[in-house]
Amino acid sequence: MVEMHEVVPGKRFDRYHELGQHAFGGKLGLYIVVPQQVIVEVSLCIVYMVTGGRSLMKFHDVVCGDKCIGDIKLTYFIMIFGSVHFVLSHLPNFNSISGVSLAAAVMSLSYSTIAWSASLKKGVQPDVQYGYKAKSTIGTVFNFLSALGDVAFAYSGHNVVLEIQATIPSTPEKPSKGPMWKGVVVAYIVVALCYFPVAFIGYWMYGNSVSDNILVSLNKPSWLIAMANLFVVVHVIGSYQIYAMPFFDMIETVLVKKLNFTPSFMLRFVTRNIYVATTMFLGICFPFFGGLLGFFGGFAFAPTTYFLPCVMWLSIHKPKRWSLSWICNWICIFFGVALMVLSPIGGLRSIIVQAKDYKFFS
């Protein structure tokens, strides 16, 4: 994606769909890319609503402890989290949310470190089990499929990489791909530092009984766990904005250019508030974090992350058949399509299993 940003000399593909149109043609490129990118961005924002609400709820429970007066529903915590975005969503573009984005990156590394270090201090739990979580073979297969979607979900940054690269100055002598490549490498080092210690140490300490969100499994030291959950809230606030911005750009462009709306503050105010309210409502209705990850990871992220960029590369660069580039791209396409077909099955089953005992707006 980074290499193809300026694949045509003197021209920059600042949007995913612009690169798609160059690779597949004007109309076909739009029809292939835009629906999938919209699904990715909306699904991510729904998951972030759920994550933000659950983390706020955990923060409240840890801080209040036994002093809490009555139970506050998860619905209200998601609404509190959503209220922040009714303000932040009116920032104009990517550059204006750079501070929020930086805070989100720092917070993700911070709460991940707290998660694995607190787990390590807590030690291996009594009666810990390292076998499969499901009791039946069918259940294990479905969990495996859902886990594939979880993995896909971890690499969702491809969907906004061109929009981010578009903010970097570029000249023929110093093309934008130079600093962007450095940024990508640093980003994935941070991703590795966040994911691997939590995965290995969390599983070592809790086995298969660990919660979808490991911070929910931790309670002490209370001040540290409360702080970690606040870090999660800050992180998902920034992440929500990063994935909402391209959607705002797309929908406002359509409204102005296709439907002849006049560009104005009121247009931005109405469209962005409707979007935030919709994602908040869907998050309240379906607050199943693990199931949503598996379902959307395969259904939405596999195409735009794992095989669409490869198809575009083959279409634009036309590498020689059986060359290393050709083989690598076709392997990625094969696994990407398999991921798209299989992982939503496991994710959907997880949602159905969790929904059996769930009451709306509880």
Tab-separated table of C-alpha atoms in Angstrom:
chain	number	residue	atom	x	y	z
A	1	MET	CA	0.000	0.000	0.000
A	2	VAL	CA	2.836	2.393	0.898
A	3	GLU	CA	4.731	1.574	-2.313
A	4	MET	CA	1.617	2.068	-4.474
A	5	HIS	CA	0.757	5.504	-3.013
A	6	GLU	CA	2.835	7.231	-5.721
A	7	VAL	CA	3.043	4.410	-8.254
A	8	VAL	CA	2.169	6.892	-11.035
A	9	PRO	CA	4.872	9.617	-11.259
A	10	GLY	CA	3.500	13.014	-10.248
A	11	LYS	CA	0.249	11.608	-8.859
A	12	ARG	CA	-0.683	10.585	-5.290
A	13	PHE	CA	-3.465	8.142	-4.439
A	14	ASP	CA	-4.634	9.694	-1.169
A	15	ARG	CA	-7.631	7.403	-0.686
A	16	TYR	CA	-7.997	3.623	-0.796
A	17	HIS	CA	-10.755	3.867	-3.414
A	18	GLU	CA	-8.580	6.096	-5.661
A	19	LEU	CA	-5.955	3.351	-5.788
A	20	GLY	CA	-8.755	0.837	-6.437
A	21	GLN	CA	-10.029	2.926	-9.340
A	22	HIS	CA	-6.527	3.070	-10.817
A	23	ALA	CA	-6.139	-0.716	-10.504
A	24	PHE	CA	-9.624	-1.863	-11.557
A	25	GLY	CA	-11.103	1.071	-13.472
A	26	GLY	CA	-13.294	4.018	-12.450
A	27	LYS	CA	-16.627	2.405	-11.589
A	28	LEU	CA	-15.457	-1.131	-10.757
A	29	GLY	CA	-12.770	0.210	-8.398
A	30	LEU	CA	-15.384	2.188	-6.460
A	31	TYR	CA	-17.778	-0.773	-6.255
A	32	ILE	CA	-15.035	-3.123	-5.044
A	33	VAL	CA	-13.305	-0.893	-2.482
A	34	VAL	CA	-15.815	1.576	-1.019
A	35	PRO	CA	-18.392	-0.887	0.425
A	36	GLN	CA	-15.648	-2.940	2.092
A	37	GLN	CA	-13.871	0.125	3.469
A	38	VAL	CA	-17.147	1.480	4.857
A	39	ILE	CA	-17.870	-1.863	6.570
A	40	VAL	CA	-14.374	-1.836	8.102
A	41	GLU	CA	-14.659	1.702	9.442
A	42	VAL	CA	-18.192	1.338	10.798
A	43	SER	CA	-17.492	-2.065	12.395
A	44	LEU	CA	-14.335	-0.757	14.057
A	45	CYS	CA	-16.196	2.217	15.489
A	46	ILE	CA	-18.905	-0.119	16.880
A	47	VAL	CA	-16.259	-2.331	18.524
A	48	TYR	CA	-14.523	0.740	19.963
A	49	MET	CA	-17.828	1.927	21.422
A	50	VAL	CA	-18.217	-1.434	23.189
A	51	THR	CA	-14.587	-1.461	24.353
A	52	GLY	CA	-14.743	2.119	25.640
A	53	GLY	CA	-18.002	1.462	27.506
A	54	ARG	CA	-16.732	-1.759	29.092
A	55	SER	CA	-13.477	-0.106	30.184
A	56	LEU	CA	-15.368	2.815	31.746
A	57	MET	CA	-17.592	0.309	33.540
A	58	LYS	CA	-14.559	-1.606	34.840
A	59	PHE	CA	-12.944	1.671	35.981
A	60	HIS	CA	-16.126	2.575	37.872
A	61	ASP	CA	-16.358	-0.869	39.498
A	62	VAL	CA	-12.682	-0.899	40.561
A	63	VAL	CA	-12.738	2.637	41.966
A	64	CYS	CA	-16.073	2.337	43.757
A	65	GLY	CA	-15.782	-1.294	44.840
A	66	ASP	CA	-18.363	-2.149	47.488
A	67	LYS	CA	-19.311	1.522	47.853
A	68	CYS	CA	-21.232	1.521	44.546
A	69	ILE	CA	-24.890	2.445	44.952
A	70	GLY	CA	-26.805	0.065	42.697
A	71	ASP	CA	-25.672	-1.295	39.331
A	72	ILE	CA	-25.192	1.086	36.425
A	73	LYS	CA	-25.994	-0.577	33.111
A	74	LEU	CA	-23.339	-1.039	30.437
A	75	THR	CA	-25.682	0.929	28.143
A	76	TYR	CA	-25.042	4.102	30.121
A	77	PHE	CA	-21.274	3.669	30.069
A	78	ILE	CA	-21.333	3.262	26.273
A	79	MET	CA	-23.422	6.440	26.081
A	80	ILE	CA	-20.908	8.299	28.275
A	81	PHE	CA	-18.081	7.119	26.008
A	82	GLY	CA	-20.072	8.056	22.900
A	83	SER	CA	-20.716	11.569	24.199
A	84	VAL	CA	-16.988	12.395	23.802
A	85	HIS	CA	-17.217	11.720	20.070
A	86	PHE	CA	-20.106	14.118	19.593
A	87	VAL	CA	-17.430	16.766	20.282
A	88	LEU	CA	-14.237	15.276	18.787
A	89	SER	CA	-15.912	14.238	15.528
A	90	HIS	CA	-16.154	17.882	14.499
A	91	LEU	CA	-12.381	18.258	14.197
A	92	PRO	CA	-11.788	18.902	10.476
A	93	ASN	CA	-9.139	16.353	9.350
A	94	PHE	CA	-6.345	13.882	10.166
A	95	ASN	CA	-3.820	16.591	11.036
A	96	SER	CA	-6.178	18.047	13.646
A	97	ILE	CA	-6.419	14.710	15.502
A	98	SER	CA	-2.645	14.038	15.509
A	99	GLY	CA	-2.468	14.834	19.249
A	100	VAL	CA	-5.329	12.440	20.002
A	101	SER	CA	-3.692	9.803	17.801
A	102	LEU	CA	-0.324	10.135	19.593
A	103	ALA	CA	-2.044	9.851	22.980
A	104	ALA	CA	-3.821	6.701	21.749
A	105	ALA	CA	-0.515	5.091	20.696
A	106	VAL	CA	1.159	5.882	24.034
A	107	MET	CA	-1.873	4.637	25.959
A	108	SER	CA	-1.981	1.314	24.082
A	109	LEU	CA	1.630	0.552	25.007
A	110	SER	CA	0.982	1.701	28.605
A	111	TYR	CA	-2.120	-0.388	29.327
A	112	SER	CA	-0.642	-3.437	27.595
A	113	THR	CA	2.429	-3.192	29.845
A	114	ILE	CA	0.211	-2.830	32.914
A	115	ALA	CA	-1.854	-5.846	31.791
A	116	TRP	CA	1.058	-8.282	31.473
A	117	SER	CA	3.033	-6.961	34.446
A	118	ALA	CA	-0.030	-7.087	36.769
A	119	SER	CA	-0.805	-10.607	35.500
A	120	LEU	CA	2.790	-11.658	36.159
A	121	LYS	CA	2.622	-10.278	39.700
A	122	LYS	CA	-0.680	-12.068	40.334
A	123	GLY	CA	0.950	-15.360	39.390
A	124	VAL	CA	-0.402	-18.576	37.904
A	125	GLN	CA	-3.997	-19.071	39.032
A	126	PRO	CA	-5.089	-22.200	40.934
A	127	ASP	CA	-6.772	-24.839	38.753
A	128	VAL	CA	-5.476	-23.118	35.614
A	129	GLN	CA	-6.237	-25.071	32.421
A	130	TYR	CA	-4.346	-24.781	29.157
A	131	GLY	CA	-6.559	-27.034	27.029
A	132	TYR	CA	-9.226	-26.009	24.557
A	133	LYS	CA	-11.959	-23.815	25.975
A	134	ALA	CA	-14.785	-25.640	24.195
A	135	LYS	CA	-15.844	-29.087	25.414
A	136	SER	CA	-16.712	-30.447	21.970
A	137	THR	CA	-14.791	-30.778	18.714
A	138	ILE	CA	-17.349	-28.626	16.885
A	139	GLY	CA	-17.021	-25.890	19.526
A	140	THR	CA	-13.220	-25.993	19.215
A	141	VAL	CA	-13.418	-25.661	15.415
A	142	PHE	CA	-15.773	-22.664	15.682
A	143	ASN	CA	-13.501	-21.020	18.273
A	144	PHE	CA	-10.534	-21.573	15.965
A	145	LEU	CA	-12.386	-19.877	13.096
A	146	SER	CA	-13.343	-16.961	15.343
A	147	ALA	CA	-9.715	-16.636	16.495
A	148	LEU	CA	-8.629	-16.236	12.867
A	149	GLY	CA	-10.883	-13.173	12.737
A	150	ASP	CA	-9.275	-11.849	15.937
A	151	VAL	CA	-5.874	-12.075	14.239
A	152	ALA	CA	-7.164	-10.272	11.147
A	153	PHE	CA	-8.598	-7.540	13.367
A	154	ALA	CA	-5.102	-6.801	14.730
A	155	TYR	CA	-3.951	-5.572	11.302
A	156	SER	CA	-6.677	-3.106	10.454
A	157	GLY	CA	-4.339	-0.168	9.815
A	158	HIS	CA	-4.125	-0.967	6.100
A	159	ASN	CA	-7.536	0.608	5.647
A	160	VAL	CA	-6.347	4.125	6.482
A	161	VAL	CA	-2.653	3.909	5.533
A	162	LEU	CA	-3.084	5.908	2.309
A	163	GLU	CA	-5.063	8.631	4.097
A	164	ILE	CA	-2.285	8.889	6.696
A	165	GLN	CA	0.444	8.908	4.022
A	166	ALA	CA	-1.410	11.712	2.243
A	167	THR	CA	-0.566	14.026	5.180
A	168	ILE	CA	3.207	13.534	4.600
A	169	PRO	CA	4.916	16.049	2.237
A	170	SER	CA	6.353	14.459	-0.906
A	171	THR	CA	8.813	15.587	-3.591
A	172	PRO	CA	10.525	13.663	-6.428
A	173	GLU	CA	13.776	13.792	-4.430
A	174	LYS	CA	12.139	12.810	-1.134
A	175	PRO	CA	8.985	10.738	-1.790
A	176	SER	CA	6.553	10.188	1.064
A	177	LYS	CA	7.159	6.430	1.128
A	178	GLY	CA	10.534	6.971	2.894
A	179	PRO	CA	9.211	8.384	6.184
A	180	MET	CA	6.005	6.334	5.815
A	181	TRP	CA	7.991	3.078	5.713
A	182	LYS	CA	9.780	4.108	8.923
A	183	GLY	CA	6.405	4.879	10.482
A	184	VAL	CA	5.011	1.482	9.469
A	185	VAL	CA	8.020	-0.352	10.940
A	186	VAL	CA	7.762	1.566	14.232
A	187	ALA	CA	4.003	0.986	14.317
A	188	TYR	CA	4.376	-2.784	13.978
A	189	ILE	CA	7.152	-2.882	16.590
A	190	VAL	CA	4.695	-1.163	18.965
A	191	VAL	CA	1.970	-3.631	17.923
A	192	ALA	CA	4.318	-6.548	18.719
A	193	LEU	CA	5.251	-5.044	22.098
A	194	CYS	CA	1.540	-4.675	22.883
A	195	TYR	CA	0.310	-8.077	21.707
A	196	PHE	CA	2.955	-10.715	22.401
A	197	PRO	CA	3.709	-10.146	26.113
A	198	VAL	CA	-0.027	-9.903	26.893
A	199	ALA	CA	-0.776	-13.056	24.887
A	200	PHE	CA	1.999	-15.227	26.340
A	201	ILE	CA	1.943	-14.036	29.955
A	202	GLY	CA	-1.857	-13.721	30.095
A	203	TYR	CA	-2.315	-17.282	28.857
A	204	TRP	CA	0.405	-18.551	31.190
A	205	MET	CA	-1.284	-17.003	34.232
A	206	TYR	CA	-4.974	-17.563	33.405
A	207	GLY	CA	-5.063	-20.342	30.833
A	208	ASN	CA	-8.254	-20.646	28.809
A	209	SER	CA	-10.392	-18.855	31.420
A	210	VAL	CA	-8.940	-15.411	30.618
A	211	SER	CA	-11.482	-12.736	29.672
A	212	ASP	CA	-11.698	-11.276	26.119
A	213	ASN	CA	-10.278	-8.108	27.656
A	214	ILE	CA	-7.534	-9.220	30.067
A	215	LEU	CA	-7.954	-6.062	32.166
A	216	VAL	CA	-11.436	-7.315	33.118
A	217	SER	CA	-9.747	-10.364	34.721
A	218	LEU	CA	-7.568	-8.144	36.913
A	219	ASN	CA	-8.689	-6.321	40.073
A	220	LYS	CA	-5.540	-5.593	42.107
A	221	PRO	CA	-3.702	-3.328	42.643
A	222	SER	CA	-6.934	-1.400	42.176
A	223	TRP	CA	-5.340	1.995	41.425
A	224	LEU	CA	-3.182	0.472	38.673
A	225	ILE	CA	-6.033	-1.488	37.055
A	226	ALA	CA	-8.282	1.603	37.216
A	227	MET	CA	-5.540	3.640	35.503
A	228	ALA	CA	-5.028	0.948	32.844
A	229	ASN	CA	-8.740	0.967	32.001
A	230	LEU	CA	-8.641	4.750	31.657
A	231	PHE	CA	-5.686	4.314	29.293
A	232	VAL	CA	-7.840	1.946	27.219
A	233	VAL	CA	-10.573	4.601	27.085
A	234	VAL	CA	-8.099	7.241	25.816
A	235	HIS	CA	-6.700	4.761	23.287
A	236	VAL	CA	-10.079	3.837	21.798
A	237	ILE	CA	-11.159	7.502	21.723
A	238	GLY	CA	-8.192	8.199	19.436
A	239	SER	CA	-8.666	5.024	17.411
A	240	TYR	CA	-12.371	5.765	16.865
A	241	GLN	CA	-11.494	9.140	15.379
A	242	ILE	CA	-8.789	7.688	13.107
A	243	TYR	CA	-11.299	5.320	11.496
A	244	ALA	CA	-14.236	7.732	11.554
A	245	MET	CA	-12.358	10.490	9.661
A	246	PRO	CA	-12.128	8.650	6.286
A	247	PHE	CA	-15.849	7.806	6.547
A	248	PHE	CA	-16.704	11.452	7.227
A	249	ASP	CA	-14.592	12.445	4.224
A	250	MET	CA	-16.364	9.934	1.960
A	251	ILE	CA	-19.930	10.697	3.055
A	252	GLU	CA	-19.466	14.481	2.948
A	253	THR	CA	-17.879	14.253	-0.525
A	254	VAL	CA	-20.885	12.243	-1.778
A	255	LEU	CA	-23.371	14.675	-0.221
A	256	VAL	CA	-21.658	17.718	-1.759
A	257	LYS	CA	-20.626	16.384	-5.188
A	258	LYS	CA	-23.386	13.882	-5.955
A	259	LEU	CA	-26.393	15.223	-4.033
A	260	ASN	CA	-25.472	18.925	-4.393
A	261	PHE	CA	-25.535	19.823	-0.688
A	262	THR	CA	-23.829	23.091	0.209
A	263	PRO	CA	-20.627	22.585	2.247
A	264	SER	CA	-21.324	24.087	5.655
A	265	PHE	CA	-20.874	23.627	9.389
A	266	MET	CA	-24.480	22.427	9.652
A	267	LEU	CA	-23.900	19.655	7.078
A	268	ARG	CA	-20.846	18.450	9.001
A	269	PHE	CA	-22.654	18.771	12.330
A	270	VAL	CA	-25.662	16.698	11.236
A	271	THR	CA	-23.841	13.934	9.282
A	272	ARG	CA	-21.147	13.351	11.897
A	273	ASN	CA	-23.560	13.355	14.830
A	274	ILE	CA	-25.829	10.868	13.025
A	275	TYR	CA	-22.823	8.580	12.444
A	276	VAL	CA	-21.692	8.726	16.085
A	277	ALA	CA	-25.256	8.143	17.316
A	278	THR	CA	-25.683	5.149	14.957
A	279	THR	CA	-22.439	3.428	15.998
A	280	MET	CA	-23.263	4.093	19.654
A	281	PHE	CA	-26.748	2.582	19.273
A	282	LEU	CA	-25.377	-0.538	17.520
A	283	GLY	CA	-22.690	-0.916	20.213
A	284	ILE	CA	-25.404	-0.770	22.892
A	285	CYS	CA	-27.482	-3.385	21.057
A	286	PHE	CA	-24.603	-5.838	20.431
A	287	PRO	CA	-21.940	-5.434	23.150
A	288	PHE	CA	-20.208	-8.766	22.395
A	289	PHE	CA	-16.546	-7.809	22.165
A	290	GLY	CA	-15.004	-11.200	21.320
A	291	GLY	CA	-17.708	-12.239	18.871
A	292	LEU	CA	-17.630	-8.883	17.074
A	293	LEU	CA	-13.837	-9.136	16.685
A	294	GLY	CA	-14.068	-12.561	15.074
A	295	PHE	CA	-17.002	-11.709	12.826
A	296	PHE	CA	-15.817	-8.334	11.550
A	297	GLY	CA	-12.170	-9.434	11.479
A	298	GLY	CA	-12.914	-11.978	8.772
A	299	PHE	CA	-15.897	-10.415	7.028
A	300	ALA	CA	-14.543	-6.874	6.792
A	301	PHE	CA	-10.792	-6.836	7.414
A	302	ALA	CA	-9.618	-9.862	5.420
A	303	PRO	CA	-10.522	-8.354	2.001
A	304	THR	CA	-9.109	-4.850	2.530
A	305	THR	CA	-6.073	-6.048	4.497
A	306	TYR	CA	-5.038	-9.436	3.110
A	307	PHE	CA	-5.978	-9.796	-0.520
A	308	LEU	CA	-7.247	-6.558	-2.111
A	309	PRO	CA	-3.803	-4.881	-1.871
A	310	CYS	CA	-2.267	-8.015	-3.432
A	311	VAL	CA	-4.773	-8.031	-6.295
A	312	MET	CA	-4.052	-4.314	-6.858
A	313	TRP	CA	-0.300	-4.990	-6.871
A	314	LEU	CA	-0.693	-7.778	-9.461
A	315	SER	CA	-2.962	-5.576	-11.575
A	316	ILE	CA	-0.677	-2.523	-11.495
A	317	HIS	CA	2.842	-4.038	-11.513
A	318	LYS	CA	2.066	-7.250	-13.440
A	319	PRO	CA	5.002	-9.277	-12.022
A	320	LYS	CA	6.324	-12.197	-14.058
A	321	ARG	CA	4.437	-15.446	-13.456
A	322	TRP	CA	6.130	-17.692	-10.859
A	323	SER	CA	8.397	-14.851	-9.730
A	324	LEU	CA	8.784	-14.324	-5.958
A	325	SER	CA	6.444	-11.299	-6.018
A	326	TRP	CA	3.800	-13.228	-7.991
A	327	ILE	CA	3.963	-16.277	-5.681
A	328	CYS	CA	3.871	-14.221	-2.455
A	329	ASN	CA	0.872	-12.204	-3.602
A	330	TRP	CA	-1.084	-15.277	-4.663
A	331	ILE	CA	-0.356	-17.006	-1.323
A	332	CYS	CA	-1.707	-13.919	0.504
A	333	ILE	CA	-4.776	-13.843	-1.757
A	334	PHE	CA	-5.487	-17.535	-1.084
A	335	PHE	CA	-5.195	-17.178	2.704
A	336	GLY	CA	-7.103	-13.887	2.668
A	337	VAL	CA	-10.079	-15.393	0.831
A	338	ALA	CA	-10.055	-18.433	3.154
A	339	LEU	CA	-9.992	-16.097	6.154
A	340	MET	CA	-12.906	-14.045	4.778
A	341	VAL	CA	-15.019	-17.167	4.258
A	342	LEU	CA	-14.217	-19.072	7.459
A	343	SER	CA	-13.701	-16.635	10.354
A	344	PRO	CA	-17.136	-14.889	10.244
A	345	ILE	CA	-18.710	-18.321	10.837
A	346	GLY	CA	-16.904	-18.665	14.173
A	347	GLY	CA	-17.515	-15.027	15.120
A	348	LEU	CA	-21.233	-15.249	14.338
A	349	ARG	CA	-21.544	-18.407	16.441
A	350	SER	CA	-19.812	-16.634	19.365
A	351	ILE	CA	-22.286	-13.755	19.111
A	352	ILE	CA	-25.244	-16.184	19.028
A	353	VAL	CA	-23.928	-18.122	22.063
A	354	GLN	CA	-23.369	-14.887	24.029
A	355	ALA	CA	-26.721	-13.447	22.943
A	356	LYS	CA	-28.737	-16.387	24.342
A	357	ASP	CA	-28.631	-14.955	27.872
A	358	TYR	CA	-28.458	-11.290	26.866
A	359	LYS	CA	-31.254	-8.769	27.287
A	360	PHE	CA	-31.232	-5.662	25.124
A	361	PHE	CA	-30.071	-2.450	26.850
A	362	SER	CA	-29.160	-4.361	30.017
